[in-house]
Short mmCIF file of C-alpha atoms in Angstrom, two decimals:
data_model
loop_
_atom_site.label_atom_id
_atom_site.label_comp_id
_atom_site.label_asym_id
_atom_site.label_seq_id
_atom_site.Cartn_x
_atom_site.Cartn_y
_atom_site.Cartn_z
CA MET A 1 -55.33 22.68 -91.91
CA LEU A 2 -55.30 18.94 -91.84
CA ALA A 3 -57.92 18.89 -89.13
CA ALA A 4 -60.08 21.33 -91.08
CA LEU A 5 -59.84 19.10 -94.13
CA THR A 6 -60.54 15.98 -91.98
CA ALA A 7 -63.57 17.76 -90.54
CA ARG A 8 -64.92 18.52 -93.95
CA TYR A 9 -64.40 15.11 -95.50
CA ARG A 10 -64.05 12.87 -92.40
CA ASP A 11 -61.34 10.94 -94.11
CA LEU A 12 -57.86 11.36 -92.71
CA ASP A 13 -56.10 9.57 -95.58
CA LEU A 14 -57.91 11.83 -98.13
CA ALA A 15 -57.03 14.91 -96.12
CA GLU A 16 -53.36 14.04 -95.87
CA ASP A 17 -53.16 13.19 -99.61
CA ALA A 18 -54.90 16.40 -100.60
CA PHE A 19 -52.80 18.52 -98.29
CA ALA A 20 -49.59 16.92 -99.61
CA GLU A 21 -50.60 17.50 -103.15
CA ALA A 22 -51.38 21.16 -102.27
CA CYS A 23 -47.94 21.60 -100.75
CA LEU A 24 -46.35 20.05 -103.76
CA ARG A 25 -48.19 22.53 -106.10
CA ALA A 26 -47.16 25.34 -103.84
CA ALA A 27 -43.52 24.20 -104.16
CA ARG A 28 -43.81 24.27 -107.89
CA THR A 29 -45.89 27.47 -108.25
CA TRP A 30 -44.71 29.82 -105.63
CA PRO A 31 -41.06 30.26 -106.75
CA GLU A 32 -42.29 31.20 -110.24
CA ARG A 33 -45.32 33.34 -109.48
CA GLY A 34 -44.42 34.57 -105.94
CA HIS A 35 -45.95 33.72 -102.61
CA PRO A 36 -49.65 34.41 -102.15
CA ARG A 37 -50.65 36.95 -99.56
CA ASN A 38 -52.47 34.42 -97.50
CA ALA A 39 -50.43 31.15 -98.01
CA ALA A 40 -52.77 29.13 -95.65
CA ALA A 41 -55.88 30.12 -97.56
CA TRP A 42 -54.25 29.29 -100.78
CA LEU A 43 -53.13 25.85 -99.62
CA TYR A 44 -56.57 25.16 -98.20
CA ARG A 45 -58.40 26.11 -101.37
CA VAL A 46 -56.07 23.93 -103.49
CA ALA A 47 -56.27 21.04 -101.06
CA ASP A 48 -60.01 21.36 -101.01
CA ARG A 49 -60.20 21.17 -104.94
CA VAL A 50 -57.79 18.26 -104.80
CA ALA A 51 -59.88 16.33 -102.42
CA ILE A 52 -62.99 16.93 -104.45
CA ASP A 53 -61.12 15.69 -107.53
CA MET A 54 -60.03 12.66 -105.67
CA LEU A 55 -63.47 11.83 -104.48
CA ARG A 56 -64.74 12.17 -108.07
CA ALA A 57 -62.08 9.85 -109.26
CA ARG A 58 -62.95 7.42 -106.46
CA LYS A 59 -66.60 7.64 -107.57
CA ALA A 60 -65.59 6.87 -111.11
CA ARG A 61 -63.65 3.94 -110.01
CA GLN A 62 -65.94 2.48 -107.52
CA ARG A 63 -69.21 3.53 -109.31
CA ILE A 64 -70.64 4.67 -106.02
CA LYS A 65 -71.81 8.11 -105.06
CA PRO A 66 -69.38 9.93 -102.73
CA ASP A 67 -71.19 11.26 -99.62
CA ALA A 68 -68.96 14.25 -98.93
CA GLY A 69 -71.16 16.83 -100.68
CA GLU A 70 -71.16 20.45 -99.85
CA PRO A 71 -71.39 20.87 -95.96
CA ALA A 72 -73.92 23.42 -94.82
CA THR A 73 -71.17 25.01 -92.82
CA ALA A 74 -67.50 24.66 -93.97
CA ALA A 75 -65.23 23.30 -91.26
CA GLU A 76 -62.74 26.07 -91.86
CA ASP A 77 -65.29 28.67 -90.91
CA PRO A 78 -65.43 27.78 -87.15
CA MET A 79 -61.67 27.31 -87.26
CA SER A 80 -61.32 30.99 -87.94
CA ASP A 81 -63.92 32.31 -85.55
CA GLU A 82 -62.09 34.77 -83.38
CA ASP A 83 -64.63 34.39 -80.69
CA LEU A 84 -63.73 30.89 -79.93
CA LEU A 85 -62.62 30.06 -76.36
CA ILE A 86 -59.36 28.44 -77.41
CA PRO A 87 -57.31 31.50 -78.57
CA ASP A 88 -54.82 29.81 -80.71
CA GLU A 89 -55.52 27.89 -83.87
CA ARG A 90 -52.68 25.37 -83.38
CA LEU A 91 -53.93 24.46 -79.91
CA ARG A 92 -57.49 24.34 -81.18
CA LEU A 93 -56.45 21.72 -83.73
CA ILE A 94 -54.73 19.65 -81.08
CA PHE A 95 -57.87 19.80 -78.87
CA VAL A 96 -59.96 18.84 -82.02
CA CYS A 97 -57.75 15.73 -82.86
CA CYS A 98 -57.49 14.44 -79.35
CA HIS A 99 -60.93 12.96 -79.60
CA PRO A 100 -61.96 10.77 -76.51
CA ALA A 101 -63.52 8.16 -78.88
CA LEU A 102 -59.98 6.93 -79.60
CA SER A 103 -57.68 5.37 -77.05
CA ARG A 104 -55.33 7.80 -75.31
CA GLU A 105 -52.22 6.30 -77.14
CA ALA A 106 -54.07 6.37 -80.50
CA ARG A 107 -55.19 9.95 -80.16
CA VAL A 108 -51.76 11.23 -79.10
CA ALA A 109 -50.10 9.39 -81.86
CA LEU A 110 -52.60 10.63 -84.45
CA THR A 111 -52.33 14.21 -83.35
CA LEU A 112 -48.59 14.18 -83.35
CA ARG A 113 -48.70 12.81 -86.90
CA MET A 114 -51.63 14.93 -88.26
CA VAL A 115 -51.12 18.19 -86.37
CA CYS A 116 -47.46 18.29 -85.39
CA GLY A 117 -46.06 16.54 -88.37
CA LEU A 118 -43.85 14.05 -86.57
CA ALA A 119 -42.61 11.09 -88.43
CA THR A 120 -43.93 7.71 -87.46
CA GLU A 121 -40.44 6.71 -86.39
CA GLU A 122 -40.23 9.59 -83.91
CA ILE A 123 -43.70 8.77 -82.40
CA ALA A 124 -42.68 5.12 -82.03
CA GLN A 125 -39.55 5.99 -80.18
CA ALA A 126 -41.61 8.25 -77.82
CA PHE A 127 -43.89 5.29 -76.96
CA LEU A 128 -41.14 2.74 -76.94
CA VAL A 129 -42.82 0.58 -79.52
CA PRO A 130 -41.63 -0.76 -82.86
CA VAL A 131 -42.23 1.51 -85.96
CA ALA A 132 -44.46 -1.17 -87.47
CA THR A 133 -46.54 -1.25 -84.37
CA MET A 134 -46.94 2.56 -84.30
CA ALA A 135 -47.84 2.68 -88.05
CA GLN A 136 -50.47 0.07 -87.45
CA ARG A 137 -51.82 2.08 -84.53
CA ILE A 138 -52.08 5.20 -86.54
CA VAL A 139 -53.84 3.35 -89.40
CA ARG A 140 -56.26 1.65 -87.04
CA ALA A 141 -57.03 5.10 -85.45
CA LYS A 142 -57.69 6.57 -88.90
CA ASN A 143 -59.98 3.73 -89.84
CA LYS A 144 -61.90 4.03 -86.61
CA VAL A 145 -62.37 7.73 -87.27
CA ALA A 146 -63.66 7.03 -90.81
CA GLU A 147 -65.89 4.06 -89.93
CA ALA A 148 -67.41 5.53 -86.82
CA ARG A 149 -67.72 8.99 -88.58
CA ILE A 150 -66.12 10.60 -85.52
CA PRO A 151 -66.91 14.36 -85.76
CA PHE A 152 -63.91 16.58 -85.79
CA GLU A 153 -65.44 19.49 -83.97
CA ILE A 154 -63.96 22.17 -81.70
CA PRO A 155 -64.82 20.99 -78.26
CA ARG A 156 -66.66 23.21 -75.85
CA PRO A 157 -65.17 23.82 -72.39
CA ASP A 158 -67.15 20.95 -70.68
CA ALA A 159 -65.34 18.65 -73.08
CA TRP A 160 -61.83 19.86 -72.33
CA PRO A 161 -61.14 17.63 -69.27
CA ALA A 162 -61.58 14.40 -71.24
CA ARG A 163 -58.99 15.65 -73.77
CA LEU A 164 -56.60 17.64 -71.67
CA ASP A 165 -54.17 14.84 -70.67
CA SER A 166 -53.78 13.86 -74.30
CA VAL A 167 -53.31 17.40 -75.29
CA LEU A 168 -50.49 17.77 -72.66
CA SER A 169 -48.89 14.50 -73.73
CA THR A 170 -48.84 15.60 -77.39
CA LEU A 171 -47.21 18.91 -76.48
CA GLU A 172 -44.62 16.93 -74.24
CA VAL A 173 -43.67 14.58 -77.19
CA ALA A 174 -43.60 17.42 -79.63
CA TYR A 175 -41.32 19.47 -77.39
CA ALA A 176 -39.07 16.36 -76.85
CA SER A 177 -38.54 16.17 -80.53
CA ALA A 178 -37.36 19.74 -80.61
CA HIS A 179 -35.28 19.42 -77.48
CA ALA A 180 -33.39 16.51 -79.03
CA ASP A 181 -31.94 19.06 -81.61
CA ALA A 182 -29.64 20.83 -79.21
CA ALA A 183 -28.25 23.16 -81.86
CA GLY A 184 -31.86 24.09 -82.85
CA ALA A 185 -30.69 24.10 -86.50
CA GLY A 186 -32.58 21.05 -87.86
CA ARG A 187 -36.05 20.73 -89.44
CA ARG A 188 -37.54 21.21 -86.06
CA ALA A 189 -35.98 24.68 -85.65
CA GLY A 190 -38.61 27.06 -84.33
CA PHE A 191 -40.68 24.11 -82.90
CA ALA A 192 -39.62 24.75 -79.34
CA ALA A 193 -40.67 28.39 -79.59
CA GLU A 194 -44.07 27.19 -80.66
CA ILE A 195 -44.47 24.81 -77.75
CA LEU A 196 -43.41 27.53 -75.35
CA GLU A 197 -46.15 29.80 -76.71
CA LEU A 198 -48.76 27.03 -76.71
CA THR A 199 -48.03 26.06 -73.14
CA ARG A 200 -48.32 29.67 -72.16
CA VAL A 201 -51.70 29.92 -73.93
CA LEU A 202 -52.80 26.76 -72.24
CA ALA A 203 -51.78 27.71 -68.86
CA ASP A 204 -53.54 31.09 -69.21
CA LEU A 205 -56.65 29.21 -70.46
CA LEU A 206 -56.66 26.74 -67.49
CA PRO A 207 -55.07 28.49 -64.59
CA ALA A 208 -56.38 25.96 -62.10
CA GLU A 209 -55.07 22.92 -63.87
CA GLU A 210 -51.80 21.84 -62.24
CA ASP A 211 -50.74 19.71 -65.20
CA ALA A 212 -51.03 22.67 -67.58
CA LEU A 213 -49.03 24.92 -65.31
CA ALA A 214 -46.46 22.21 -64.64
CA LEU A 215 -45.95 21.55 -68.27
CA ALA A 216 -45.46 25.27 -69.00
CA ALA A 217 -42.76 25.33 -66.25
CA LEU A 218 -41.07 22.14 -67.50
CA VAL A 219 -40.53 23.21 -71.05
CA ARG A 220 -39.20 26.57 -69.86
CA TYR A 221 -36.63 25.06 -67.64
CA ALA A 222 -35.54 22.76 -70.39
CA GLU A 223 -35.52 25.51 -73.03
CA ALA A 224 -33.65 27.89 -70.64
CA ARG A 225 -30.69 25.62 -70.77
CA ARG A 226 -30.41 25.59 -74.64
CA PRO A 227 -27.58 28.26 -74.87
CA ALA A 228 -25.28 26.04 -72.88
CA ARG A 229 -26.07 22.71 -74.48
CA LEU A 230 -23.24 22.66 -76.97
CA ASP A 231 -19.55 23.17 -76.33
CA ASP A 232 -17.22 25.25 -78.54
CA ALA A 233 -16.64 22.26 -80.86
CA GLY A 234 -20.37 21.76 -81.39
CA ALA A 235 -20.64 18.62 -79.24
CA MET A 236 -23.45 18.08 -76.74
CA ALA A 237 -22.60 19.36 -73.29
CA PRO A 238 -24.05 17.14 -70.45
CA LEU A 239 -26.12 18.95 -67.86
CA THR A 240 -23.44 18.60 -65.19
CA GLU A 241 -20.89 20.33 -67.58
CA GLN A 242 -23.16 23.13 -68.72
CA ASP A 243 -22.20 26.76 -67.51
CA PRO A 244 -25.25 27.93 -65.65
CA THR A 245 -24.26 31.53 -66.42
CA GLN A 246 -25.29 30.95 -69.97
CA TRP A 247 -28.82 29.74 -69.11
CA ASN A 248 -31.72 32.02 -69.87
CA ARG A 249 -32.72 33.50 -66.50
CA THR A 250 -35.85 35.09 -67.78
CA LEU A 251 -37.29 31.68 -68.86
CA ILE A 252 -36.19 30.19 -65.58
CA ASP A 253 -37.99 32.89 -63.56
CA GLU A 254 -41.17 32.24 -65.66
CA ALA A 255 -40.80 28.55 -65.01
CA ASP A 256 -40.44 29.18 -61.21
CA ALA A 257 -43.69 31.22 -61.26
CA TYR A 258 -45.60 28.53 -63.16
CA LEU A 259 -44.26 25.74 -60.88
CA ARG A 260 -45.24 27.72 -57.65
CA ARG A 261 -48.71 28.10 -58.97
CA ALA A 262 -48.89 24.39 -59.84
CA ALA A 263 -47.55 23.45 -56.33
CA GLU A 264 -50.28 25.66 -54.65
CA LEU A 265 -53.06 23.54 -56.26
CA GLY A 266 -52.48 20.48 -54.12
CA PRO A 267 -50.29 17.35 -53.88
CA SER A 268 -47.78 17.29 -56.68
CA GLY A 269 -48.42 14.98 -59.59
CA PRO A 270 -45.99 13.51 -62.07
CA ARG A 271 -45.59 16.62 -64.28
CA THR A 272 -45.09 18.83 -61.25
CA LEU A 273 -42.36 16.49 -59.94
CA GLN A 274 -40.66 16.47 -63.28
CA ALA A 275 -40.69 20.32 -63.34
CA ALA A 276 -39.33 20.27 -59.76
CA ILE A 277 -36.38 18.05 -60.95
CA HIS A 278 -35.69 20.63 -63.69
CA SER A 279 -35.93 23.42 -61.04
CA ALA A 280 -33.40 21.75 -58.80
CA TRP A 281 -30.89 21.91 -61.66
CA CYS A 282 -31.72 25.38 -62.63
CA GLY A 283 -31.08 26.50 -59.06
CA ARG A 284 -27.31 26.33 -59.92
CA ARG A 285 -25.80 29.77 -60.52
CA THR A 286 -22.11 28.71 -61.46
CA ILE A 287 -20.56 25.59 -62.60
CA LEU A 288 -18.84 25.48 -59.23
CA ASP A 289 -22.23 25.02 -57.31
CA PRO A 290 -22.75 21.45 -56.28
CA ALA A 291 -25.00 19.30 -58.37
CA PRO A 292 -28.40 18.60 -56.77
CA TRP A 293 -28.08 14.89 -57.05
CA ARG A 294 -29.57 13.93 -53.64
CA THR A 295 -32.60 16.32 -54.27
CA VAL A 296 -32.98 14.81 -57.67
CA LEU A 297 -32.94 11.21 -56.49
CA ASN A 298 -35.54 11.92 -53.88
CA LEU A 299 -37.83 13.57 -56.37
CA TYR A 300 -37.40 10.56 -58.77
CA ASP A 301 -38.18 8.20 -55.94
CA THR A 302 -41.40 10.13 -55.39
CA LEU A 303 -42.20 10.19 -59.08
CA LEU A 304 -41.59 6.52 -59.34
CA ARG A 305 -44.32 5.81 -56.88
CA LEU A 306 -46.75 7.85 -59.08
CA ARG A 307 -45.52 6.87 -62.63
CA ASP A 308 -43.41 3.69 -62.90
CA ASP A 309 -42.09 3.43 -66.37
CA PRO A 310 -38.75 2.94 -68.07
CA PHE A 311 -38.15 6.66 -68.66
CA VAL A 312 -38.36 7.41 -64.97
CA ARG A 313 -36.23 4.38 -63.96
CA LEU A 314 -33.65 5.21 -66.42
CA ASN A 315 -33.29 8.80 -65.28
CA ARG A 316 -33.48 7.71 -61.60
CA ALA A 317 -30.56 5.47 -62.27
CA VAL A 318 -28.39 8.39 -63.33
CA ALA A 319 -29.00 10.13 -60.03
CA LEU A 320 -28.56 6.85 -58.15
CA ALA A 321 -25.14 6.36 -59.62
CA GLU A 322 -24.02 9.75 -58.19
CA VAL A 323 -25.59 9.23 -54.75
CA VAL A 324 -24.97 5.51 -54.16
CA SER A 325 -22.68 3.92 -56.88
CA PRO A 326 -22.54 3.30 -60.59
CA GLU A 327 -22.71 -0.43 -59.89
CA ALA A 328 -26.01 0.01 -57.95
CA ALA A 329 -27.36 2.05 -60.87
CA LEU A 330 -26.24 -0.55 -63.40
CA CYS A 331 -28.26 -3.22 -61.65
CA GLU A 332 -31.33 -0.96 -61.95
CA VAL A 333 -30.66 -0.35 -65.64
CA ASP A 334 -30.02 -4.02 -66.41
CA ALA A 335 -33.38 -4.89 -64.75
CA LEU A 336 -35.09 -2.95 -67.50
CA ASP A 337 -36.49 -4.55 -70.69
CA GLY A 338 -33.45 -4.30 -72.87
CA ALA A 339 -35.40 -5.49 -75.93
CA GLN A 340 -38.05 -2.81 -75.43
CA LEU A 341 -35.47 -0.14 -75.12
CA ALA A 342 -33.11 -1.44 -77.92
CA ALA A 343 -33.94 1.60 -80.21
CA PHE A 344 -33.98 4.20 -77.43
CA PRO A 345 -30.55 6.08 -77.48
CA PRO A 346 -30.70 7.26 -73.80
CA TYR A 347 -30.88 3.67 -72.55
CA HIS A 348 -27.60 2.76 -74.32
CA ALA A 349 -25.99 6.09 -73.29
CA VAL A 350 -26.76 5.59 -69.59
CA ARG A 351 -25.77 1.98 -69.65
CA ALA A 352 -22.50 2.64 -71.52
CA ASP A 353 -21.51 5.27 -68.95
CA LEU A 354 -22.31 3.10 -65.97
CA LEU A 355 -20.42 0.14 -67.54
CA ALA A 356 -17.36 2.37 -68.07
CA ARG A 357 -17.54 3.72 -64.49
CA SER A 358 -17.92 0.17 -63.17
CA GLY A 359 -14.59 -0.87 -64.80
CA ARG A 360 -16.29 -2.98 -67.57
CA THR A 361 -14.60 -1.24 -70.44
CA ALA A 362 -15.15 -3.83 -73.19
CA ASP A 363 -18.84 -3.91 -72.33
CA ALA A 364 -18.95 -0.09 -72.33
CA ARG A 365 -17.39 0.02 -75.83
CA ALA A 366 -19.95 -2.50 -77.11
CA ALA A 367 -22.74 -0.41 -75.50
CA TYR A 368 -21.41 2.80 -77.25
CA ASP A 369 -21.19 0.93 -80.52
CA ALA A 370 -24.84 -0.17 -80.27
CA LEU A 371 -25.65 3.45 -79.51
CA LEU A 372 -23.72 4.88 -82.32
CA ALA A 373 -25.54 2.54 -84.70
CA LEU A 374 -28.76 4.40 -83.89
CA PRO A 375 -29.92 7.65 -85.37
CA THR A 376 -28.52 10.54 -83.24
CA SER A 377 -28.17 14.29 -83.71
CA PRO A 378 -24.71 15.43 -84.98
CA ALA A 379 -23.99 17.17 -81.51
CA GLU A 380 -24.85 13.97 -79.63
CA ARG A 381 -22.85 11.89 -82.00
CA LEU A 382 -19.75 13.99 -81.65
CA TRP A 383 -19.98 13.68 -77.81
CA LEU A 384 -20.67 9.95 -77.92
CA GLU A 385 -17.61 9.35 -80.21
CA ARG A 386 -15.40 11.21 -77.66
CA LYS A 387 -16.64 9.06 -74.86
CA ARG A 388 -16.11 5.97 -76.99
CA GLU A 389 -12.69 7.04 -77.89
CA SER A 390 -11.71 7.84 -74.18
CA LEU A 391 -12.12 4.17 -73.28
CA ALA A 392 -8.82 2.40 -73.37
CA GLY A 393 -8.24 -0.62 -75.58
#
């Protein structure tokens, strides 16, 4: 809906403000008068009227003539065209917003904010940048869209390749925000199911795109483990301590099929390697089966050659600790940019564990304290507090 409003008025701030006002009016009106039969259409009509009123008010203030006018074809019309080649409105909007005139980082950030509704803080953490930096990036992207009058149109198939990687990155980050809620009871409840569906649609739409297939596999492997991600007390259960008999085998079978199809398309890229790492773990059938640390480390070594970033190095360090030693892994983690990762909870979690296993108990406690000062989910916090309390002294 935001994309449709943006397409009509070509003003992201105006679209956001109008949509927010429409939602506010819905919250006031619907409980008293009942929900409309078509809530989306109701919201759009109200937001449209609000936007026109805002433009009139802006005209009165600035004594200039607004140029929105009445478009010959309303943007929402093509959005509802059932003959469109992208057979899902949500995916259509993501393709619309991932406009190649913006930088890759800007288009993903803008899409996560405008279409997926992620908070600026969440997007900043995904990109490992300060919140202020991400806020500025989103504002600059909005300004560029407005100043350059970038058309928010549904792309034809020949334009998909230029947008595909950003579309996939958007879905990756959106799924990560849902995965962080192990209980699936927060405000992102239901988000994971949406990403599963969108990746299925995308994989069906682009059956010869390795990355699309690999992402469909990856999110299924991750989501398959959700039933075992909490213990009886509601604390997070680490992967090595999860009971594989609780994992969703239907999702794992689907993931295996997507991964096989991706691997048949040629040399493995980063997303296929990431899915292969998940596959190695999901090969366990019982908790007594050996953990696949050697395989995982080898896959991370290969992945590192294709995509060297702090996320990969941090995850590789976890496997390195098991295959070589915690001390060797700690050296790898301490070589990372601690300032850049200061607000990234997994960095502190991995480092605290490695410090504890290396016998540096006081340093481990300090690392857990730094971690517990950051926002974490209730399940993760409960597990971390146990780890902190288990340290002597």
